Amino acid sequence: MEQVGRAGLVRLAVDIHVHGYPEALVDTGWDFFETCRAAYDAGMRAICCKSMYSDTAPMAYFVQKMIDQYAAEKGDEPGYFKVCGGVVLNCSVGGLNPVAVKTSLKLGARCIWLPSHDAAHHRRVLGEPGGVEVIDENGEILPELREILALVAEYGAMLDTCHTGTRERFIIVEAARKAGVERIHHTHPQWSVNRASPEQMAELAQMGSYIGLFMYSAVPHFNNPVCDREEMLEIIRLVGPERTVIATDYGSMLNPPPVEGLKLYLRLLLAMGIERDDIETMVKRNPAWLLGLDDDLGRLALMEQDLFA
């Protein structure tokens, strides 16, 4: 089978959704520096660090400095590997809080996630009360969210709809596009809590957003024992590789380390007959664009030729 290691498909890959310590909700097995160092050693291009209850943008700044120092100690030129962060709009930061969003963006956030476990939709699915609403009883986005969309557009960041419901996502995408948001991503709509059908995913993609096909929700494991690999193929076929993003959503102790999980995921995709160029689109080109990492395409081309030669 085709190599996926340091000289193969994982080279210059971007994992757009990784958990790690410090984290107040997810039982993580590795801190973000350990994961980013492993990603650097594997030849990856970037990691986006997600914490459910705290802003990872300021932390990403310091992890970046540590990775750059690590690169220099190895005799490499620092700077090609990027550590990205952002904020999830759960209750710990005030829910739909424009101040928290602007603060994170000013600190370098690449992604603004809408609520995850504190989303009202998430809680309704689990039979729990309360939660952070994103639309009103008339099906309109809330004023706070409208302000947040304007900030995301102003800073050119990525908006992730996270654990909102399918109906909500259609409303949010339409409002975000009108607000000038260009980079829109949907976290694991294959997962049971915020599930959409493959046809609905394709429709969301046609509206200008990207579908996250994460290993956590696409491949059977301890926390998610029932998955249909044929549905994964159907999603890629209907949505198209040009609008699909491959990521792990790993970092919890019950799963392999994120970088090893990504390598396994790439092997599984190859084994299922997905073309190499399509995989590269989904794990390199698409997430790099969403995180704003591909402004210098000429430099990327040189990296493809010369990195680790």
XYZ file of C-alpha atoms in Angstrom:
309
model
C 0.000 0.000 0.000
C 1.118 3.540 -0.666
C 3.208 5.117 2.068
C 1.432 7.572 4.387
C 4.262 8.377 6.794
C 6.731 11.262 6.855
C 7.465 11.037 3.132
C 3.921 10.065 2.166
C 0.372 11.353 2.457
C 0.722 12.730 5.982
C 3.423 15.117 4.800
C 2.038 18.686 4.878
C -1.313 17.389 6.175
C -3.447 19.682 8.346
C -5.540 18.263 11.185
C -8.192 20.915 11.656
C -9.747 19.427 14.804
C -7.588 18.118 17.660
C -8.239 17.964 21.408
C -5.520 18.067 24.051
C -4.518 19.184 27.511
C -5.259 21.646 29.074
C -8.928 20.706 28.728
C -11.692 20.889 31.356
C -14.177 18.544 29.641
C -12.476 15.956 27.416
C -10.277 13.337 29.120
C -7.190 14.054 27.055
C -4.123 11.887 26.825
C -1.601 14.372 25.426
C -0.966 18.064 25.811
C -0.995 20.263 22.735
C 2.776 20.633 22.596
C 3.252 16.859 22.580
C 0.753 16.503 19.731
C 2.212 19.395 17.729
C 5.739 18.051 18.189
C 4.603 14.643 16.917
C 2.895 16.350 13.976
C 6.068 18.284 13.216
C 8.131 15.099 13.298
C 5.636 13.459 10.936
C 6.084 16.288 8.441
C 2.620 17.745 8.877
C 1.859 21.385 8.133
C -0.506 22.447 10.919
C -2.699 21.465 13.848
C -5.782 23.355 15.010
C -6.118 23.006 18.787
C -9.622 22.846 20.253
C -10.598 23.133 23.908
C -14.257 22.902 24.847
C -14.147 25.424 27.680
C -11.206 27.753 27.066
C -9.673 29.874 24.313
C -6.712 28.159 22.649
C -5.543 31.197 20.645
C -3.183 32.546 23.351
C -1.965 29.026 24.130
C -1.253 28.432 20.423
C 1.075 31.436 20.460
C 3.300 29.842 23.098
C 3.121 26.337 21.621
C 4.194 27.883 18.307
C 7.273 29.390 19.979
C 8.101 26.012 21.512
C 7.739 24.245 18.150
C 9.900 26.863 16.433
C 12.565 26.352 19.089
C 12.276 22.583 18.644
C 12.735 23.008 14.888
C 15.804 25.181 15.381
C 17.341 22.633 17.767
C 16.906 19.991 15.057
C 18.661 22.232 12.539
C 15.443 22.993 10.616
C 14.180 26.390 9.584
C 11.413 27.417 11.996
C 8.081 28.684 10.790
C 6.640 26.246 8.262
C 4.611 24.322 10.871
C 1.669 26.313 12.221
C -0.117 25.934 15.551
C -3.660 27.285 15.272
C -6.298 27.970 17.891
C -9.592 29.658 18.582
C -12.550 29.698 20.919
C -15.657 27.530 21.371
C -18.689 29.614 22.357
C -19.788 27.485 25.281
C -21.078 28.832 28.603
C -17.554 29.150 30.034
C -16.900 32.140 27.744
C -20.426 33.515 27.934
C -22.005 31.604 25.050
C -22.634 33.853 22.047
C -20.253 36.459 23.403
C -18.910 38.937 20.795
C -16.332 40.203 23.298
C -14.871 36.709 23.701
C -14.835 36.323 19.911
C -13.099 39.635 19.265
C -10.566 38.954 22.016
C -9.711 35.558 20.529
C -9.457 36.973 17.010
C -7.144 39.760 18.169
C -4.969 37.079 19.768
C -4.673 35.258 16.447
C -7.632 32.861 16.442
C -8.037 30.968 13.180
C -11.389 29.421 14.092
C -14.529 30.466 15.938
C -16.613 27.471 16.939
C -20.270 27.877 17.813
C -21.364 26.029 21.005
C -20.548 22.341 21.361
C -21.793 20.522 24.478
C -23.548 23.670 25.693
C -25.482 24.133 22.454
C -29.226 24.072 23.103
C -29.599 21.563 20.261
C -26.972 19.271 21.805
C -28.769 19.372 25.149
C -32.177 18.768 23.604
C -30.892 15.645 21.857
C -29.550 14.332 25.168
C -32.709 15.297 27.066
C -30.945 17.986 29.106
C -32.372 21.438 29.892
C -31.037 24.831 28.868
C -28.161 25.516 26.571
C -27.036 28.270 24.219
C -29.560 29.072 21.503
C -28.366 30.381 18.149
C -31.687 31.199 16.461
C -34.933 32.661 17.792
C -38.480 31.288 17.671
C -38.945 32.858 14.226
C -35.973 31.040 12.747
C -33.737 34.135 12.688
C -30.198 34.195 14.008
C -29.848 36.003 17.320
C -28.418 39.558 17.338
C -25.308 38.382 19.213
C -24.603 35.819 16.509
C -25.066 38.456 13.817
C -22.392 40.538 15.531
C -20.125 37.495 15.781
C -20.510 36.733 12.074
C -19.450 40.297 11.270
C -16.309 39.856 13.383
C -15.435 36.521 11.765
C -15.816 38.120 8.328
C -13.721 41.145 9.324
C -10.807 38.983 10.500
C -11.109 36.409 7.713
C -11.363 33.569 10.223
C -13.156 30.250 9.918
C -16.649 29.781 11.321
C -17.436 26.281 12.565
C -21.094 25.458 13.259
C -19.985 22.833 15.797
C -22.864 21.033 17.607
C -25.764 23.066 16.251
C -28.636 21.237 14.580
C -29.127 20.696 10.870
C -31.958 23.226 10.526
C -29.862 25.746 12.437
C -26.847 25.137 10.215
C -28.764 26.029 7.050
C -29.927 29.288 8.646
C -26.438 30.081 9.964
C -24.704 29.412 6.648
C -27.096 31.665 4.775
C -26.609 34.464 7.315
C -22.835 33.967 7.401
C -22.518 34.194 3.633
C -24.576 37.394 3.631
C -22.280 38.772 6.347
C -19.222 38.107 4.197
C -17.900 35.001 5.952
C -15.988 32.965 3.385
C -14.587 30.106 5.467
C -17.385 27.955 6.895
C -16.942 24.442 8.236
C -19.288 21.867 9.777
C -17.979 19.670 12.581
C -18.814 15.958 12.119
C -22.406 16.155 10.780
C -22.151 12.369 10.526
C -22.219 12.126 14.356
C -25.459 11.168 16.107
C -25.960 14.403 18.090
C -25.732 16.860 15.191
C -26.408 14.436 12.380
C -27.322 15.442 8.844
C -28.040 13.164 5.910
C -25.434 12.915 3.124
C -27.888 14.764 0.887
C -28.177 17.602 3.415
C -24.387 17.749 3.701
C -24.167 18.091 -0.072
C -26.696 20.927 0.031
C -24.725 22.729 2.735
C -21.601 22.344 0.626
C -23.399 23.809 -2.375
C -24.163 26.839 -0.209
C -20.427 27.434 0.105
C -19.320 25.544 3.199
C -17.121 22.530 3.968
C -18.094 19.205 5.542
C -15.893 17.700 8.255
C -15.508 13.945 7.861
C -13.794 13.094 11.122
C -12.285 9.785 12.114
C -13.993 10.016 15.525
C -17.442 9.835 13.933
C -16.631 7.898 10.758
C -14.596 4.926 12.022
C -15.833 2.566 14.804
C -14.097 2.879 18.181
C -14.856 2.559 21.895
C -16.968 5.723 22.185
C -18.588 5.360 18.766
C -18.896 1.621 18.074
C -21.392 1.731 15.196
C -20.386 3.396 11.923
C -21.094 2.628 8.296
C -18.003 2.931 6.142
C -20.183 2.926 3.031
C -21.776 6.150 4.241
C -18.318 7.715 4.404
C -17.833 6.875 0.732
C -21.287 8.230 -0.065
C -20.521 11.524 1.687
C -17.307 11.979 -0.279
C -19.155 11.155 -3.500
C -22.107 13.492 -2.893
C -20.253 16.374 -1.270
C -17.160 16.019 -3.436
C -13.536 16.012 -2.210
C -13.316 19.717 -3.026
C -15.774 20.450 -0.179
C -14.806 17.698 2.307
C -12.274 17.985 5.135
C -10.516 14.976 6.649
C -9.563 15.330 10.336
C -9.298 13.121 13.407
C -11.181 14.820 16.289
C -8.733 12.814 18.393
C -6.857 13.662 21.566
C -8.962 11.763 24.091
C -7.280 8.955 26.031
C -9.562 6.259 24.604
C -8.210 6.821 21.079
C -4.728 6.633 19.543
C -2.585 9.779 19.581
C -3.946 12.219 16.969
C -1.027 11.938 14.548
C -1.088 8.141 14.618
C -4.858 8.276 14.211
C -4.489 10.469 11.129
C -1.986 8.051 9.590
C -4.415 5.174 10.168
C -7.300 7.195 8.721
C -5.330 7.890 5.553
C -4.505 4.194 5.198
C -8.183 3.300 5.598
C -9.205 5.824 2.938
C -6.651 4.389 0.530
C -7.859 0.854 1.323
C -11.425 1.921 0.521
C -10.354 3.110 -2.900
C -10.199 6.889 -2.401
C -7.741 8.428 -4.853
C -4.529 9.942 -3.493
C -5.197 13.347 -5.045
C -8.669 13.431 -3.494
C -7.210 12.593 -0.077
C -4.629 15.358 -0.467
C -7.411 17.791 -1.309
C -9.352 16.798 1.809
C -6.469 16.678 4.296
C -4.135 19.346 2.886
C -5.639 21.879 0.496
C -9.098 22.346 2.035
C -8.119 22.653 5.719
C -5.147 24.866 4.826
C -7.480 27.259 3.025
C -10.023 27.224 5.861
C -7.314 28.140 8.360
C -5.876 30.812 6.075
C -2.554 29.020 5.614
C -2.309 29.043 1.828
C -1.731 32.714 1.105
C 1.733 31.947 -0.262
C 1.113 29.128 -2.722
C 4.559 29.551 -4.241
C 6.176 28.875 -0.887
C 3.956 25.829 -0.431
C 5.069 24.484 -3.812
C 8.690 24.855 -2.745
C 7.887 23.095 0.513
C 6.362 20.192 -1.410
C 9.596 19.903 -3.415
C 12.233 20.563 -0.794
C 10.821 19.705 2.631
C 12.647 16.740 4.164
C 14.475 16.103 0.863
